[in-house]
Amino acid sequence: MHNTTDHLTISDLLITYGGDMTSDARAPRARSNGTGGHRGVLFAMCLSLVLVVASVSALNLALPDLAVDLNASNSALTWIADGYTVALAALVLPLGALGDRIGRRKVLVTGNIIFGVAAVLAATSSSTSHLIAWRAVMGLGAAMIMPGTLSTITSAFPPERKAKGVAIWSGFAAAGAIIGMLVAGALLESWSWKSIFLTSAVTAAVCAATALLLAPETKSSVPEPIDWFGALSTALAVGTVVYGIIQGSDRGWTHPEVLVAFAVAALSLIAYAVAGLRNEHPLLDPHLFGLRGFRAGSVAILTQFMAVFGFFFVGLQFLQLILEYSPLQSAVALIPVAAIVLPTSTVTPQLVHRAGLKIVMTAGLAFLAAGMLWLSRLSTDSGYLPFLLGLCLAGIGIGLTSSTGTTAIVNSLGADQQGVASAMNDTTREVGSAVGIAIMGSVYASQYRSDLPNLAQLPSAAAETVQHSAAGGLQVASQLGPRAGGLADAVRNAFMTGFTTSMAVIAAILGAAALASLLRAPHHIEPPASETKAQRPPRTPPA
């Protein structure tokens, strides 16, 4: 990995990349029809990236409002959050391959258009089913956008600048969630949850125009046929595993529907692996998982995003329901994460050069696990400062893990495989997000319901609302007034049981990932060409 001893701000780094975009023999077919130079490419790609990532997190601030406005249950809220991420995770690989073939900028701009139209229609939703459906279409648009953001940077930047470009991309990928919540929080101060979607639509139009003006068109120099069977099997695997997790919480883990979902997921993964080993041009070559850096980076990114977006789903409700923060106050309360993540991400390449990938990646996962474990010890009496300490630990972990995980993936493959590297990086992020929301949302929901007191004294409609969600339960307690007795306290205590249990579960998963990284991650990444040739059979001529 390229070493740099300069300590630059994000602004300085963006200015550093201000040279003209020129054709580079080391980059796969990058045509210089963008006008912004390296700085413009980085700006355009990070802007689209922030739109995609922010749309995962921003709606979490509106979950209490959605629970009341649309009478949404905890399960429906989980699907509203996860409909987007499941579609994004399921489709990002085949759409990344499509971008490699026909042009990454072309697919990215089309994705922004689809995203914007779906966002407008989501704002018109009057039921949870309609909102979930349009969120899924937004996920389709996002799956067209996201692969092109990283692969355009890695294809257009020369090798000596690529590490910094990836580090900045990683920082915005993590901080984009906070940016989205700040914007959403400000909107919710004056308008309803619908304003989040309308603002997203406008931003998507700006992203499309910016990409057209500033970014070049890039594509693989050796285009390969798209593996539609691989696309179907991986999409089916992601969708059914998330469905099984969410329904398992609602209906029980031994319910036939849940068991069938997990069986379909397992069979889909087996089918993908078997077909991929035989296919001359698989969507994602199973042989790549034999590369230690590729495998370690994938696990690190997967578990990191499980934690981050699972936390956003539950943690933002803690700020609003327990600490009684407004949506904007809740978003501002998370700013310390972004303030830590961005500088940590930019110095991580230097740390990797000095200490090695294994140590830095393991430390990142350990910091993140420590932050989640600390949060699992909070109670209804905990104020913001204990919460902040957990955030700071997690922020260090996110900065270290995101940069090292992404770098491990992209540096494990050669220049002509950067579309695959980008798509895999995006897939692990989005699968992690979808599974994290599903796991933590399901653990929280089941523990919340089981810890509620007997509600027989309440009217049946009120009792059902309390069981549906903590936000609904607190609204019922407020409406009943003195007749509610200790209902509000009971709802808050039940919420905290679900919150702390979900944090403990994800801390255990992160701890296991940190141990695996310590034992199996490589100290440094081998040169892409030699490692790839050694681990997988040649499928295409060299670039």
XYZ file of N, CA and C in Angstrom, residues 48-147:
300
model
N -23.144 11.001 -4.924
C -24.084 9.908 -5.170
C -24.013 8.862 -4.068
N -22.797 8.590 -3.593
C -22.624 7.639 -2.501
C -23.386 8.086 -1.257
N -23.261 9.369 -0.897
C -23.941 9.872 0.294
C -25.456 9.758 0.134
N -25.984 9.991 -1.070
C -27.423 9.835 -1.293
C -27.872 8.418 -0.977
N -27.126 7.440 -1.480
C -27.501 6.037 -1.263
C -27.424 5.669 0.213
N -26.315 6.017 0.861
C -26.117 5.640 2.262
C -27.076 6.403 3.166
N -27.257 7.701 2.887
C -28.146 8.511 3.712
C -29.574 7.994 3.677
N -29.975 7.425 2.548
C -31.341 6.925 2.421
C -31.572 5.653 3.223
N -30.493 4.971 3.609
C -30.638 3.829 4.518
C -30.950 4.321 5.922
N -30.252 5.387 6.329
C -30.334 5.819 7.732
C -31.378 6.887 8.010
N -31.641 7.775 7.025
C -32.458 8.961 7.297
C -33.840 8.613 7.809
N -34.455 7.575 7.246
C -35.831 7.254 7.622
C -35.933 6.704 9.039
N -34.804 6.266 9.606
C -34.838 5.770 10.981
C -35.323 6.844 11.950
N -35.035 8.105 11.660
C -35.497 9.192 12.526
C -37.016 9.326 12.512
N -37.625 8.890 11.423
C -39.078 9.030 11.291
C -39.835 7.799 11.764
N -39.149 6.779 12.266
C -39.836 5.546 12.666
C -40.919 5.781 13.723
N -40.655 6.577 14.776
C -41.747 6.834 15.725
C -42.954 7.501 15.068
N -42.718 8.437 14.139
C -43.824 9.088 13.435
C -44.567 8.100 12.541
N -43.827 7.227 11.870
C -44.451 6.232 11.007
C -45.276 5.235 11.819
N -44.770 4.880 13.010
C -45.509 3.950 13.869
C -46.879 4.511 14.226
N -46.926 5.832 14.429
C -48.183 6.476 14.804
C -49.012 6.825 13.571
N -48.383 7.451 12.567
C -49.109 7.954 11.407
C -49.696 6.833 10.554
N -48.935 5.757 10.328
C -49.396 4.640 9.502
C -49.791 3.426 10.328
N -49.818 3.586 11.657
C -50.130 2.477 12.567
C -49.238 1.265 12.258
N -47.959 1.525 12.114
C -47.005 0.485 11.723
C -46.527 -0.300 12.934
N -46.521 -1.620 12.815
C -45.991 -2.480 13.870
C -44.473 -2.493 13.806
N -43.836 -3.099 14.830
C -42.373 -3.231 14.808
C -41.914 -3.993 13.572
N -42.668 -5.032 13.185
C -42.317 -5.813 11.997
C -42.424 -4.959 10.740
N -43.506 -4.156 10.630
C -43.667 -3.286 9.462
C -42.559 -2.238 9.411
N -42.199 -1.692 10.574
C -41.113 -0.718 10.617
C -39.801 -1.343 10.139
N -39.568 -2.593 10.541
C -38.357 -3.281 10.098
C -38.349 -3.432 8.583
N -39.511 -3.770 8.002
C -39.581 -3.921 6.547
C -39.462 -2.584 5.832
N -40.004 -1.509 6.421
C -39.854 -0.182 5.814
C -38.369 0.181 5.726
N -37.633 -0.118 6.792
C -36.193 0.145 6.791
C -35.453 -0.821 5.881
N -35.891 -2.094 5.882
C -35.129 -3.139 5.193
C -35.552 -3.360 3.751
N -36.741 -2.884 3.342
C -37.144 -3.061 1.953
C -36.131 -2.448 1.005
N -35.634 -1.295 1.367
C -34.605 -0.589 0.583
C -33.291 -1.357 0.576
N -32.824 -1.755 1.750
C -31.512 -2.400 1.831
C -31.519 -3.799 1.239
N -32.644 -4.523 1.350
C -32.705 -5.856 0.749
C -32.610 -5.756 -0.769
N -33.374 -4.827 -1.372
C -33.296 -4.651 -2.827
C -31.900 -4.214 -3.250
N -31.315 -3.303 -2.502
C -29.963 -2.830 -2.806
C -28.954 -3.961 -2.703
N -29.028 -4.734 -1.626
C -28.077 -5.829 -1.426
C -28.257 -6.924 -2.467
N -29.505 -7.228 -2.826
C -29.777 -8.327 -3.751
C -29.374 -7.999 -5.184
N -29.422 -6.725 -5.560
C -29.246 -6.356 -6.971
C -27.922 -5.668 -7.276
N -27.147 -5.313 -6.259
C -25.946 -4.525 -6.513
C -24.905 -5.307 -7.324
N -24.810 -6.622 -7.146
C -23.833 -7.405 -7.916
C -24.167 -7.453 -9.406
N -25.393 -7.891 -9.789
C -25.665 -7.917 -11.232
C -25.655 -6.531 -11.874
N -26.102 -5.515 -11.161
C -26.103 -4.174 -11.741
C -24.695 -3.585 -11.793
N -23.834 -3.994 -10.859
C -22.425 -3.626 -10.960
C -21.787 -4.254 -12.185
N -22.143 -5.524 -12.455
C -21.632 -6.197 -13.657
C -22.153 -5.526 -14.920
N -23.427 -5.071 -14.885
C -23.993 -4.368 -16.032
C -23.227 -3.069 -16.297
N -22.868 -2.346 -15.231
C -22.080 -1.135 -15.389
C -20.719 -1.408 -15.982
N -20.076 -2.506 -15.552
C -18.786 -2.885 -16.130
C -18.904 -3.083 -17.636
N -20.059 -3.584 -18.065
C -20.229 -3.958 -19.467
C -20.630 -2.777 -20.353
N -21.608 -1.983 -19.909
C -22.146 -0.937 -20.791
C -21.706 0.473 -20.389
N -21.078 0.615 -19.222
C -20.616 1.925 -18.775
C -21.145 2.258 -17.396
N -20.231 2.534 -16.483
C -20.634 2.738 -15.088
C -21.395 4.050 -14.897
N -20.949 5.096 -15.572
C -21.644 6.373 -15.421
C -23.064 6.289 -15.973
N -23.234 5.607 -17.088
C -24.547 5.463 -17.699
C -25.522 4.784 -16.732
N -25.075 3.710 -16.097
C -25.938 2.988 -15.149
C -26.183 3.836 -13.909
N -25.160 4.539 -13.447
C -25.298 5.386 -12.249
C -26.333 6.495 -12.468
N -26.273 7.153 -13.608
C -27.216 8.242 -13.888
C -28.641 7.700 -14.005
N -28.800 6.564 -14.683
C -30.128 5.950 -14.791
C -30.653 5.570 -13.413
N -29.771 5.064 -12.574
C -30.169 4.710 -11.211
C -30.651 5.910 -10.423
N -29.995 7.050 -10.598
C -30.435 8.266 -9.915
C -31.830 8.691 -10.362
N -32.127 8.519 -11.643
C -33.454 8.874 -12.154
C -34.525 7.952 -11.550
N -34.273 6.644 -11.560
C -35.226 5.696 -10.969
C -35.415 5.987 -9.486
N -34.307 6.233 -8.805
C -34.346 6.539 -7.380
C -35.233 7.754 -7.112
N -35.040 8.820 -7.891
C -35.788 10.049 -7.667
C -37.280 9.882 -7.899
N -37.657 9.177 -8.973
C -39.080 8.955 -9.257
C -39.722 8.122 -8.144
N -39.040 7.060 -7.712
C -39.582 6.210 -6.647
C -39.709 6.981 -5.336
N -38.781 7.891 -5.073
C -38.847 8.689 -3.839
C -40.083 9.587 -3.834
N -40.388 10.185 -4.988
C -41.592 11.023 -5.084
C -42.837 10.184 -4.809
N -42.899 8.985 -5.390
C -44.064 8.119 -5.196
C -44.141 7.604 -3.764
N -42.994 7.382 -3.116
C -42.991 6.960 -1.715
C -43.609 8.026 -0.824
N -43.390 9.292 -1.189
C -43.939 10.397 -0.404
C -45.461 10.443 -0.454
N -46.057 9.781 -1.452
C -47.520 9.757 -1.569
C -48.149 8.565 -0.866
N -47.342 7.714 -0.234
C -47.849 6.481 0.385
C -48.794 6.778 1.543
N -49.878 5.989 1.604
C -50.835 6.111 2.706
C -50.947 4.833 3.510
N -50.116 3.841 3.192
C -50.117 2.576 3.929
C -48.698 2.042 3.991
N -48.456 1.155 4.950
C -47.107 0.591 5.083
C -46.736 -0.256 3.874
N -47.701 -0.985 3.283
C -47.391 -1.848 2.141
C -46.930 -1.027 0.943
N -47.608 0.109 0.683
C -47.185 0.966 -0.420
C -45.807 1.560 -0.156
N -45.565 1.990 1.070
C -44.267 2.584 1.391
C -43.146 1.563 1.249
N -43.375 0.349 1.703
C -42.372 -0.710 1.582
C -42.066 -0.979 0.107
N -43.118 -1.013 -0.727
C -42.921 -1.294 -2.155
C -42.075 -0.214 -2.824
N -42.369 1.064 -2.562
C -41.599 2.135 -3.199
C -40.197 2.239 -2.622
N -40.036 1.865 -1.344
C -38.684 1.808 -0.780
C -37.854 0.751 -1.515
N -38.492 -0.355 -1.891
C -37.781 -1.395 -2.633
C -37.353 -0.890 -4.015
N -38.218 -0.103 -4.677
C -37.848 0.455 -5.981
C -36.700 1.456 -5.814
N -36.729 2.231 -4.746
C -35.591 3.106 -4.467
C -34.317 2.282 -4.288
N -34.446 1.110 -3.679
C -33.295 0.222 -3.529
C -32.758 -0.257 -4.864
N -33.660 -0.491 -5.825
C -33.224 -0.842 -7.182
C -32.389 0.284 -7.777
N -32.874 1.525 -7.651
C -32.100 2.658 -8.147
C -30.758 2.778 -7.453
N -30.759 2.578 -6.145
C -29.515 2.658 -5.379
C -28.521 1.586 -5.810
N -29.025 0.402 -6.161
C -28.150 -0.681 -6.609
C -27.506 -0.357 -7.948
N -28.137 0.503 -8.737
C -27.531 0.953 -9.991
C -26.500 2.047 -9.742
N -26.707 2.818 -8.678
C -25.810 3.939 -8.377
C -24.521 3.474 -7.711
N -24.643 2.653 -6.680
C -23.535 2.467 -5.750
C -22.297 1.804 -6.344
N -22.417 0.737 -7.167
C -21.183 0.116 -7.674
C -20.313 1.078 -8.468
